[in-house]
Short mmCIF file of C-alpha atoms and ligand atoms in Angstrom, two decimals:
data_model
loop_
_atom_site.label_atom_id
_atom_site.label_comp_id
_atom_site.label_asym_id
_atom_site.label_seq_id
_atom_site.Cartn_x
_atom_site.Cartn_y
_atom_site.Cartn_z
CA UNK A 1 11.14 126.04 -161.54
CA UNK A 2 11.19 129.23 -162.20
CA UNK A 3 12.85 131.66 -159.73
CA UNK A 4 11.24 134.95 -158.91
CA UNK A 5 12.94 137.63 -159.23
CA UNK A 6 14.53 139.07 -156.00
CA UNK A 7 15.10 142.81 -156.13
CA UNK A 8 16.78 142.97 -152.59
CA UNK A 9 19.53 140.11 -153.94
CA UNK A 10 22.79 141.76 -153.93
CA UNK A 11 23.21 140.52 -157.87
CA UNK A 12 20.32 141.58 -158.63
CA UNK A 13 19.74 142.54 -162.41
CA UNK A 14 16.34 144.33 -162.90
CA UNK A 15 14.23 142.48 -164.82
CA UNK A 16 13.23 143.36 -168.47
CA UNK A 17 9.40 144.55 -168.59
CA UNK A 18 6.86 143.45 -171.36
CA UNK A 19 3.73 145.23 -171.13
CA UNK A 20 0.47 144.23 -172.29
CA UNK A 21 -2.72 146.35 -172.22
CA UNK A 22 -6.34 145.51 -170.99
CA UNK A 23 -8.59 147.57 -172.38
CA UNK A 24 -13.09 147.97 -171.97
CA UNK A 25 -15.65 150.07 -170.95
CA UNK A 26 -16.17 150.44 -167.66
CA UNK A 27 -16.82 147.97 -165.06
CA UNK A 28 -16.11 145.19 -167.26
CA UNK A 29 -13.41 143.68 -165.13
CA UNK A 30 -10.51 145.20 -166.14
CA UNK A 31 -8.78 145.30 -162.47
CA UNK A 32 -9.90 141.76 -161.46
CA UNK A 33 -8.96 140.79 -164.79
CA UNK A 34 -5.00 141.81 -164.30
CA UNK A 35 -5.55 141.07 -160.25
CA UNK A 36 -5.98 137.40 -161.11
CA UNK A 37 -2.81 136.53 -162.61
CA UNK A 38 -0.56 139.39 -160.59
CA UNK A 39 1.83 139.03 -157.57
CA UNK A 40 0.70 142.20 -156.25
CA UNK A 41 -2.58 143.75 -155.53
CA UNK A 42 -3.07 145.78 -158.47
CA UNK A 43 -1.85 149.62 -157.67
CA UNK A 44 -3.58 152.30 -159.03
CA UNK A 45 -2.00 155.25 -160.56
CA UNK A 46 -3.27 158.64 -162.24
CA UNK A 47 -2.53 160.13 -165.65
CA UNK A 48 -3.46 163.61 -166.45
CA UNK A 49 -4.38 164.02 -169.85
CA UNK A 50 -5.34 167.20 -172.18
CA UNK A 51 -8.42 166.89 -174.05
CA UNK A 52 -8.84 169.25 -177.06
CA UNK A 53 -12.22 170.76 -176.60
CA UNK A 54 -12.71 173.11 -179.60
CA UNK A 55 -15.65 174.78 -178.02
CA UNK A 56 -17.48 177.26 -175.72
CA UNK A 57 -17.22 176.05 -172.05
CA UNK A 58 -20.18 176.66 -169.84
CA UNK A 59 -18.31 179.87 -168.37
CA UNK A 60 -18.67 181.47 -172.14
CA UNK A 61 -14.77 180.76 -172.56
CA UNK A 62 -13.35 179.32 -175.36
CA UNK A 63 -12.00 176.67 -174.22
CA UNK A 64 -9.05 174.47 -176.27
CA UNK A 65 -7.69 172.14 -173.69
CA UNK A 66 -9.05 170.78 -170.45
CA UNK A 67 -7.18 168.27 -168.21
CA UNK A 68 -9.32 165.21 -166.93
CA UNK A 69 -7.26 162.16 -164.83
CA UNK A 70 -8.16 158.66 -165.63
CA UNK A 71 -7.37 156.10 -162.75
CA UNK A 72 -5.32 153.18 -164.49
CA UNK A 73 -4.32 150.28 -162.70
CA UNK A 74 -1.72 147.62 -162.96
CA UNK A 75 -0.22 144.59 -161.93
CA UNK A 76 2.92 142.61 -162.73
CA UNK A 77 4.14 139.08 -162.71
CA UNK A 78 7.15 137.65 -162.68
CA UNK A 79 7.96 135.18 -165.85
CA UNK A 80 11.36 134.10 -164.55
CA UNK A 81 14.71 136.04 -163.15
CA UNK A 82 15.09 138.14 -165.97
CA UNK A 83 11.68 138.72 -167.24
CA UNK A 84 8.69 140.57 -165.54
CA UNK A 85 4.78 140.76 -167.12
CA UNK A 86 2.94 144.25 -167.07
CA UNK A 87 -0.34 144.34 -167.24
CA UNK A 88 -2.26 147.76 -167.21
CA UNK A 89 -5.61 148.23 -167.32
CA UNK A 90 -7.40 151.60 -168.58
CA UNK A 91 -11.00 152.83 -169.60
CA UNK A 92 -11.68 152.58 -172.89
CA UNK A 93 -13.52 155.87 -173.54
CA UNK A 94 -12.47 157.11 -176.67
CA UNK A 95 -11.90 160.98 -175.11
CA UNK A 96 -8.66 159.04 -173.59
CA UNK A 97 -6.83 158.42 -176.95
CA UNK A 98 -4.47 160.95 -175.60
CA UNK A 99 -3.09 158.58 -172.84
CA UNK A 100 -3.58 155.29 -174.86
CA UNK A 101 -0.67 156.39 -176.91
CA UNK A 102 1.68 156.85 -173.98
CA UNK A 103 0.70 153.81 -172.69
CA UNK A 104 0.59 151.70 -175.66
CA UNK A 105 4.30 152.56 -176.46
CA UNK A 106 6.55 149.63 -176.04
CA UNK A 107 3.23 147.44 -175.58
CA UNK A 108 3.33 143.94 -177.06
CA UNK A 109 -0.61 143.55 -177.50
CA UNK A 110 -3.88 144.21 -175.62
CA UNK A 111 -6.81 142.73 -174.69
CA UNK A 112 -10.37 144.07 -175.03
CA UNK A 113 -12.76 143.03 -172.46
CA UNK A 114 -15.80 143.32 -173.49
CA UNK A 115 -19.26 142.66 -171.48
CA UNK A 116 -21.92 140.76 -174.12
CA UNK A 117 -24.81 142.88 -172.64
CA UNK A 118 -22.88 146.30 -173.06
CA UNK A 119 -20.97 145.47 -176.39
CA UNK A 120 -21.13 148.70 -177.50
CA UNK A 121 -18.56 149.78 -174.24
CA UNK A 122 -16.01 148.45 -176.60
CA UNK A 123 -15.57 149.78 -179.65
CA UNK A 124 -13.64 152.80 -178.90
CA UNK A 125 -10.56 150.30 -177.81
CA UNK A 126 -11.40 148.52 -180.88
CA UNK A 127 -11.31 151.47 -183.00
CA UNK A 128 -8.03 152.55 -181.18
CA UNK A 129 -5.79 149.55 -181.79
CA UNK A 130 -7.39 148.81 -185.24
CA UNK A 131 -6.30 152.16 -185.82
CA UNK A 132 -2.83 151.73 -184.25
CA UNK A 133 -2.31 148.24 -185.70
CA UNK A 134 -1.60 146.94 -182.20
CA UNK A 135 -2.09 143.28 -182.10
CA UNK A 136 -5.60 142.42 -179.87
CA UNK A 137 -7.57 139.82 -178.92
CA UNK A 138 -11.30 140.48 -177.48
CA UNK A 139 -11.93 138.52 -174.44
CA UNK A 140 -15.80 138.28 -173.47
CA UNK A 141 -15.88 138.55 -169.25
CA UNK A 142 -18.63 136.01 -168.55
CA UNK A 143 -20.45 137.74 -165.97
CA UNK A 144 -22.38 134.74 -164.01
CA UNK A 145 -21.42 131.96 -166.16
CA UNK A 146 -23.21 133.10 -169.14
CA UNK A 147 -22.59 135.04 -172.57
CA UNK A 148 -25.51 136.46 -173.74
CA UNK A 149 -24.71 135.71 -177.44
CA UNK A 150 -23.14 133.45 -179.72
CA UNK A 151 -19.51 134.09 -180.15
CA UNK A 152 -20.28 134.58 -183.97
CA UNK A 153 -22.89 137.18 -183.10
CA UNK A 154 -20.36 138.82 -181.01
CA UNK A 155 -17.87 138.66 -184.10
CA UNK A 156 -20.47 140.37 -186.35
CA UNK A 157 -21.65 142.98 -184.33
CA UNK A 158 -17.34 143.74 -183.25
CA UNK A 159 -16.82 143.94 -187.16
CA UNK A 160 -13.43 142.83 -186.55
CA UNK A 161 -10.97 141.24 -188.96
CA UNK A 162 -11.60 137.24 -188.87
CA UNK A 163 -7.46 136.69 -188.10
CA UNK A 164 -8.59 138.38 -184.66
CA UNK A 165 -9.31 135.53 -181.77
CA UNK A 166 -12.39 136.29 -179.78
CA UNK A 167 -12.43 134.39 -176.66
CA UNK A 168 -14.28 134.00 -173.54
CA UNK A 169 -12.91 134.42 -170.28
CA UNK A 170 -13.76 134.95 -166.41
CA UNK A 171 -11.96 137.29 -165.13
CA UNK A 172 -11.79 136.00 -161.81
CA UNK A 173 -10.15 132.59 -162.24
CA UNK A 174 -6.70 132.93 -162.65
CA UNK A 175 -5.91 129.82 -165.18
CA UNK A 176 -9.04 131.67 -167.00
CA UNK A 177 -7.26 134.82 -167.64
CA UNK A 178 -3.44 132.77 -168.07
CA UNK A 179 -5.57 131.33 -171.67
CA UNK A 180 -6.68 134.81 -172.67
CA UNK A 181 -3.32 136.03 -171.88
CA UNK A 182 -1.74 133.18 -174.15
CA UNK A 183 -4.32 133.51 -176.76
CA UNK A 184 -2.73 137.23 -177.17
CA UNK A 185 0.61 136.14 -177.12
CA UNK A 186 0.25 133.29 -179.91
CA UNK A 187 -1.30 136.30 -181.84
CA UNK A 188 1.59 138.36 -180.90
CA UNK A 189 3.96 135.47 -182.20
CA UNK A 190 2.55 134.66 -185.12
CA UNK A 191 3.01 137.95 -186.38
CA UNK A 192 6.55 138.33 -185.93
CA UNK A 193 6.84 134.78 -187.57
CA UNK A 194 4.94 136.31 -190.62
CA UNK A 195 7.07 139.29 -190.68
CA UNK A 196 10.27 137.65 -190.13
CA UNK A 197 9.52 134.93 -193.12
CA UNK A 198 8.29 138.03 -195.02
CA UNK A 199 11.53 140.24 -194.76
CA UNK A 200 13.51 136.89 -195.86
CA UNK A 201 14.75 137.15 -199.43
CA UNK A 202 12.87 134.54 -201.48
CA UNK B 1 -38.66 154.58 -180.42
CA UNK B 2 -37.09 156.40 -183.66
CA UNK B 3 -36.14 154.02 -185.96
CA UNK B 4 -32.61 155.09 -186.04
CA UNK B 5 -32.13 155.21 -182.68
CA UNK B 6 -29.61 152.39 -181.55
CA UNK B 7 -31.44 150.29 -178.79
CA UNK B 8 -28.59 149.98 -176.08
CA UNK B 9 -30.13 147.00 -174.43
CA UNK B 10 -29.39 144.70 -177.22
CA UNK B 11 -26.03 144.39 -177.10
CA UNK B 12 -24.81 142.77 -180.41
CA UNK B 13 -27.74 143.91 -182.50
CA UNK B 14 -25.34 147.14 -182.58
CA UNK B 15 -22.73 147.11 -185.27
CA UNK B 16 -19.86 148.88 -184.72
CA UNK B 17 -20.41 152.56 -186.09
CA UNK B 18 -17.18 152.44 -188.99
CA UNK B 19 -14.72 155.06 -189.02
CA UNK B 20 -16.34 157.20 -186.58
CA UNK B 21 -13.47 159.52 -186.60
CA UNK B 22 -9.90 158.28 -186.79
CA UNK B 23 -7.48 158.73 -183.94
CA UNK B 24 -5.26 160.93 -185.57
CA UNK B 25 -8.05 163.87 -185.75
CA UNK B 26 -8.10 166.13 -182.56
CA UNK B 27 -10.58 164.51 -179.88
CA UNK B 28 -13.87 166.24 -179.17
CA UNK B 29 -14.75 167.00 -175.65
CA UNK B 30 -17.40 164.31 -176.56
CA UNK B 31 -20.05 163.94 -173.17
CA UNK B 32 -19.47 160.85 -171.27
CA UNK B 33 -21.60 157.91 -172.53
CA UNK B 34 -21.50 156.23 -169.05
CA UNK B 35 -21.53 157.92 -165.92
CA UNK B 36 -17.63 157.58 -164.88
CA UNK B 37 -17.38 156.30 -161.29
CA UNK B 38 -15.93 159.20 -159.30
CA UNK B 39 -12.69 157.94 -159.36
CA UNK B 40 -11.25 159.10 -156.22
CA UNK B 41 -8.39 161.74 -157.04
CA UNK B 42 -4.75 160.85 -155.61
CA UNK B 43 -3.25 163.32 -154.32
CA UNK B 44 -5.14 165.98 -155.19
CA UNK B 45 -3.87 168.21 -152.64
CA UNK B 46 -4.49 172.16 -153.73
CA UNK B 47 -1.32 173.57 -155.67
CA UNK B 48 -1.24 170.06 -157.08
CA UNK B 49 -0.77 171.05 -160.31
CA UNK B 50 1.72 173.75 -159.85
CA UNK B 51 4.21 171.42 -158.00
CA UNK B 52 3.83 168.50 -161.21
CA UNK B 53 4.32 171.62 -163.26
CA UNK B 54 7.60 173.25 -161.56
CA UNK B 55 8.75 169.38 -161.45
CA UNK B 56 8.72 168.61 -164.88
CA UNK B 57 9.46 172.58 -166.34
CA UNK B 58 5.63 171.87 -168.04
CA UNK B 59 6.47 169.12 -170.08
CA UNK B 60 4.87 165.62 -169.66
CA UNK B 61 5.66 162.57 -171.10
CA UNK B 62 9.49 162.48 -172.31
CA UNK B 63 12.16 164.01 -170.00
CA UNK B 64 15.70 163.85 -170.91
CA UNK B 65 15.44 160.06 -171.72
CA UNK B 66 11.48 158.64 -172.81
CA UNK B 67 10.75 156.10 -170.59
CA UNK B 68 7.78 153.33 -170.68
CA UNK B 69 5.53 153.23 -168.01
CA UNK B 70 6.51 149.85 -166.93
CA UNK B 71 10.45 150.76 -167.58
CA UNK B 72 12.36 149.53 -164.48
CA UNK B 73 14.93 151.73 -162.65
CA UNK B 74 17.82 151.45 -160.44
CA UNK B 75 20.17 153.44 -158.76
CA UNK B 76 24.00 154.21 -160.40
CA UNK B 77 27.13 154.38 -158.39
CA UNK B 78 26.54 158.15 -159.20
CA UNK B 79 22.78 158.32 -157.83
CA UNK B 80 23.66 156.33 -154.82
CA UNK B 81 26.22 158.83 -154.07
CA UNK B 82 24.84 161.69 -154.25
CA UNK B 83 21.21 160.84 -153.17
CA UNK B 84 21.51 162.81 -149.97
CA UNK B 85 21.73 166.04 -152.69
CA UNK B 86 18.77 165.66 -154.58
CA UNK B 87 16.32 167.91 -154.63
CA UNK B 88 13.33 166.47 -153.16
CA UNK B 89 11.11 164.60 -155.93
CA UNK B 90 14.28 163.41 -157.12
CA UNK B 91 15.70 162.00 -153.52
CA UNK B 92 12.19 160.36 -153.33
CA UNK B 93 12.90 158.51 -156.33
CA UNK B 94 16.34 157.77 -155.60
CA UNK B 95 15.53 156.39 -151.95
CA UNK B 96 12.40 154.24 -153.43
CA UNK B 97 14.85 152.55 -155.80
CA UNK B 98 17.18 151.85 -152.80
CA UNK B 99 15.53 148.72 -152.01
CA UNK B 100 15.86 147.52 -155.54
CA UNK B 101 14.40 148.53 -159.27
CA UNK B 102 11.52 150.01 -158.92
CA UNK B 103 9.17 150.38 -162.22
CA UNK B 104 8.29 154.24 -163.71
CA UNK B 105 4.27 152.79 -162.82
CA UNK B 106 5.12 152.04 -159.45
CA UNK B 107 7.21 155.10 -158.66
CA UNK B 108 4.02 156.66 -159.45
CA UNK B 109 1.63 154.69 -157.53
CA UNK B 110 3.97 154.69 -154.11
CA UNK B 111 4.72 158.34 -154.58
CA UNK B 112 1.29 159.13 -155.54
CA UNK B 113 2.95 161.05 -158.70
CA UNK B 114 0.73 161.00 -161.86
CA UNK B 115 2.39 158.71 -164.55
CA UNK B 116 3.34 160.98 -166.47
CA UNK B 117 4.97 163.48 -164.06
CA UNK B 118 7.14 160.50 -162.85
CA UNK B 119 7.97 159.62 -166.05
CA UNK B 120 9.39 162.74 -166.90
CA UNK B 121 11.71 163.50 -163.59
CA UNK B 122 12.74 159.61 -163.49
CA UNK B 123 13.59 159.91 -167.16
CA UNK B 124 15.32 163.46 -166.64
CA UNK B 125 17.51 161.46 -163.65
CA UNK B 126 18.50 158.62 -165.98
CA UNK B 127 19.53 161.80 -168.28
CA UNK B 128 21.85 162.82 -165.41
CA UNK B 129 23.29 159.66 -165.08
CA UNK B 130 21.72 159.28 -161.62
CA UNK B 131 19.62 156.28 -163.09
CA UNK B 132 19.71 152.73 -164.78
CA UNK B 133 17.16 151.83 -167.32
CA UNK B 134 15.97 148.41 -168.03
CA UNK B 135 13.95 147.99 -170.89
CA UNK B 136 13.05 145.63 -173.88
CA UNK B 137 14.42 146.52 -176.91
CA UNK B 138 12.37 148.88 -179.27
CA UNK B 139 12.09 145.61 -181.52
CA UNK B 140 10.48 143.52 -178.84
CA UNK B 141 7.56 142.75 -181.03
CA UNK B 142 10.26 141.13 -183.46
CA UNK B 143 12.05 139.10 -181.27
CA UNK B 144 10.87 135.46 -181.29
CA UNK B 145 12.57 134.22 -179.27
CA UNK B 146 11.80 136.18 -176.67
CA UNK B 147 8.30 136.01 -177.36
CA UNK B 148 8.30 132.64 -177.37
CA UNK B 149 10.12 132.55 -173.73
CA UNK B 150 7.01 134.57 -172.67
CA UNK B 151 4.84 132.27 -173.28
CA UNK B 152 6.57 129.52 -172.10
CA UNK B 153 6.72 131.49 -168.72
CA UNK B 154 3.00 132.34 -168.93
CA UNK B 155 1.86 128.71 -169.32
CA UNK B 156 3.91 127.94 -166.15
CA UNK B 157 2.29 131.10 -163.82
N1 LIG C 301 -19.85 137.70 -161.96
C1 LIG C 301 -18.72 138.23 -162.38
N2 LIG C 301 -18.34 139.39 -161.82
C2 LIG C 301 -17.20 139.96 -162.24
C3 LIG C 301 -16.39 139.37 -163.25
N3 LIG C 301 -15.32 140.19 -163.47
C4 LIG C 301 -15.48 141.23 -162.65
N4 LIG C 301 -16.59 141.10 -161.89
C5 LIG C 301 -17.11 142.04 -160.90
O1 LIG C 301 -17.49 143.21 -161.62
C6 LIG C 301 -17.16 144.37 -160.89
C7 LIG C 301 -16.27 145.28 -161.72
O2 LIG C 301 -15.02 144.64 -161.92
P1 LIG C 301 -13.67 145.48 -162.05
O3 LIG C 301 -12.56 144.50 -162.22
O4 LIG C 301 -13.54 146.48 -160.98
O5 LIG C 301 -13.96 146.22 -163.42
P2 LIG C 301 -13.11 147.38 -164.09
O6 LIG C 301 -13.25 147.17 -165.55
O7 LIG C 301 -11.75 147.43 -163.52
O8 LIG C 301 -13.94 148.64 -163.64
P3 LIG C 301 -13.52 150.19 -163.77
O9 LIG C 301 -12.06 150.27 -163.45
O10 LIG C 301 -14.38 150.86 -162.76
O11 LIG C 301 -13.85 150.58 -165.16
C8 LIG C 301 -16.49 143.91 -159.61
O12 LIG C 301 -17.45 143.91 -158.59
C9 LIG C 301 -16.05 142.50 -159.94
O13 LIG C 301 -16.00 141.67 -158.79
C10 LIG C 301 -16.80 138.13 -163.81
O14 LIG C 301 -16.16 137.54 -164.67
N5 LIG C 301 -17.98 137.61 -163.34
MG1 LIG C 302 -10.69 149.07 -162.68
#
């Protein structure tokens, strides 16, 4: 029903872009996650980013900055002609905050994927879009069929606000990842409704 | 084990440490809590660095007009005309976005540019006039709308 959008077509309007971020710790199926539900093969790209290291580096220099590149890949979908899905996923070390701001500008929401055995490999993306009052959802990556622990444990030991979904998801199924995507969005949504009802004059 | 030592194999018996630090203080060079993967370097040809720094006069992340990662591009009457001028990072760009709008992330990824270089020389053509930009509005988050045509397009992937 929907027609992709064809670049090449001599009409051809670019698409708008809508970006949404997938965040965890590493090797918690961030790429498969956005590979399941893009049109391409995820690409990867580099960002440099500056690190403030107040400190003595191991050469006896005081060091302030130092550059480190994260890999960060992505993948799109198309929605319809005039509308194109981003998804980018990136490491959720905390050391990247630097980038996470670049890449979080313009973003509608993220997702943290989070591995029940390593929940710990999350909290630094948790920390970050608490902090940045992004809206999230935390998707658990079901590695083999099985969570280790009862979505409520999960809640507690997250700490997160109860308004926040947590969901489970595989990240290699493509409908799978569609429902964690939409579980974002209806967060997304429902806070512009409560924002738009709360700027209207009573 | 010391009894305040956090048991890593536990998973959720950890509680998230609160307010750790807050994002807004400068980052410390903090070690690595996992052992990062060796990510292969693009690109990571000697004099690398120099050539992203002459491209972008040392700044990264806003040229003459900020651009999103996933903000799409396309060629002007003005950059198709004078694309056989460009200087070279600049003609690369202009040629990739030949065959159609081409996103800041993917300029990157096909030119094996690091984001933020290509953000800054795409964003410094758009400056020029050479380029188009297609983005959502700055009040995307607002627009329901929108959001709601999203999701209707998501459910139908
Ligand atoms: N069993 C199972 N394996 C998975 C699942 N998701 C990912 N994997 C596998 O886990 C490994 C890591 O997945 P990636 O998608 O590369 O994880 P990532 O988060 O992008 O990893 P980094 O970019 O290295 O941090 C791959 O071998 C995947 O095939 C899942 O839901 N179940
Ligand atoms: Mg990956």
């Amino acid at each position: 029903m929907s027609e992709p959008f064809d670049p090449t077509a001599p009409e051809a309007v670019a698409p708008i872009p809508v970006k949404i971020v997938v965040a965890g710790g590493f090797g918690v199926g961030k790429t498969t996650f956005v590979g399941a539900l893009s049109d391409i093969t995820p690409l990867t790209t580099e960002a440099a980013m500056t690190t403030v290291a107040n400190g003595i580096d191991d050469r006896g220099a005081v060091t302030t900055k130092t550059t480190t590149t994260v890999a960060m890949d992505f993948g799109r979908a198309a929605i319809d002609k005039s509308l194109v899905l981003y998804m980018f996923g990136t490491p959720g070390q905390d050391r990247f905050g630097f980038m996470w701001d670049d890449l979080i500008s313009g973003a509608l929401g993220a997702v943290v994927l989070a591995d029940t055995r390593r929940i710990d490999d999350s909290f630094p993306a948790l920390d970050y879009f608490e902090s940045r009052h992004i809206p999230f959802i935390v998707a658990l990556n079901r590695f083999d069929g099985k969570i280790f622990h009862s979505l409520d444990e999960v809640r507690s030991a997250l700490a997160i606000d109860d308004s926040i979904p947590v969901v489970t998801t595989d990240a290699r199924v493509r409908n799978e990842v569609k429902g964690t995507v939409l579980a974002l969005l209806d967060v997304v949504l429902a806070r512009a409704i409560a924002r738009s009802e709360s700027s209207v004059p009573a | 084990m010391a009894k305040d030592e956090l048991d890593y194999g536990e998973g959720p018996s950890i509680i998230r440490p609160f307010l750790r630090r807050t994002f807004d203080a400068p980052l410390e060079a903090a070690p690595l809590a996992v052992d990062v993967p060796a990510a292969a370097p693009l690109a990571a040809a000697p004099g690398a660095d120099v050539r992203a720094y002459l491209m972008t006069g040392g700044r990264t992340g806003a040229g003459a007009v900020k651009l999103e990662f996933e903000s799409m591009l396309s060629l002007t009457e003005r950059g198709r005309g004078t694309r056989s001028s460009l200087t070279f990072e600049r003609r690369r760009i202009a040629d990739a976005c030949l065959e159609g709008a081409q996103s800041v992330a993917e300029l990157a990824a096909k030119m094996h540019l690091a984001l933020g270089v290509a953000q800054v020389v795409a964003g410094d053509m758009v400056g020029d006039g050479l380029l188009n930009v297609h983005q959502a509005s700055a009040n995307l988050a607002d627009d329901i709308a929108m959001i709601k045509r999203l999701i209707q397009g998501v459910r139908a992937l």
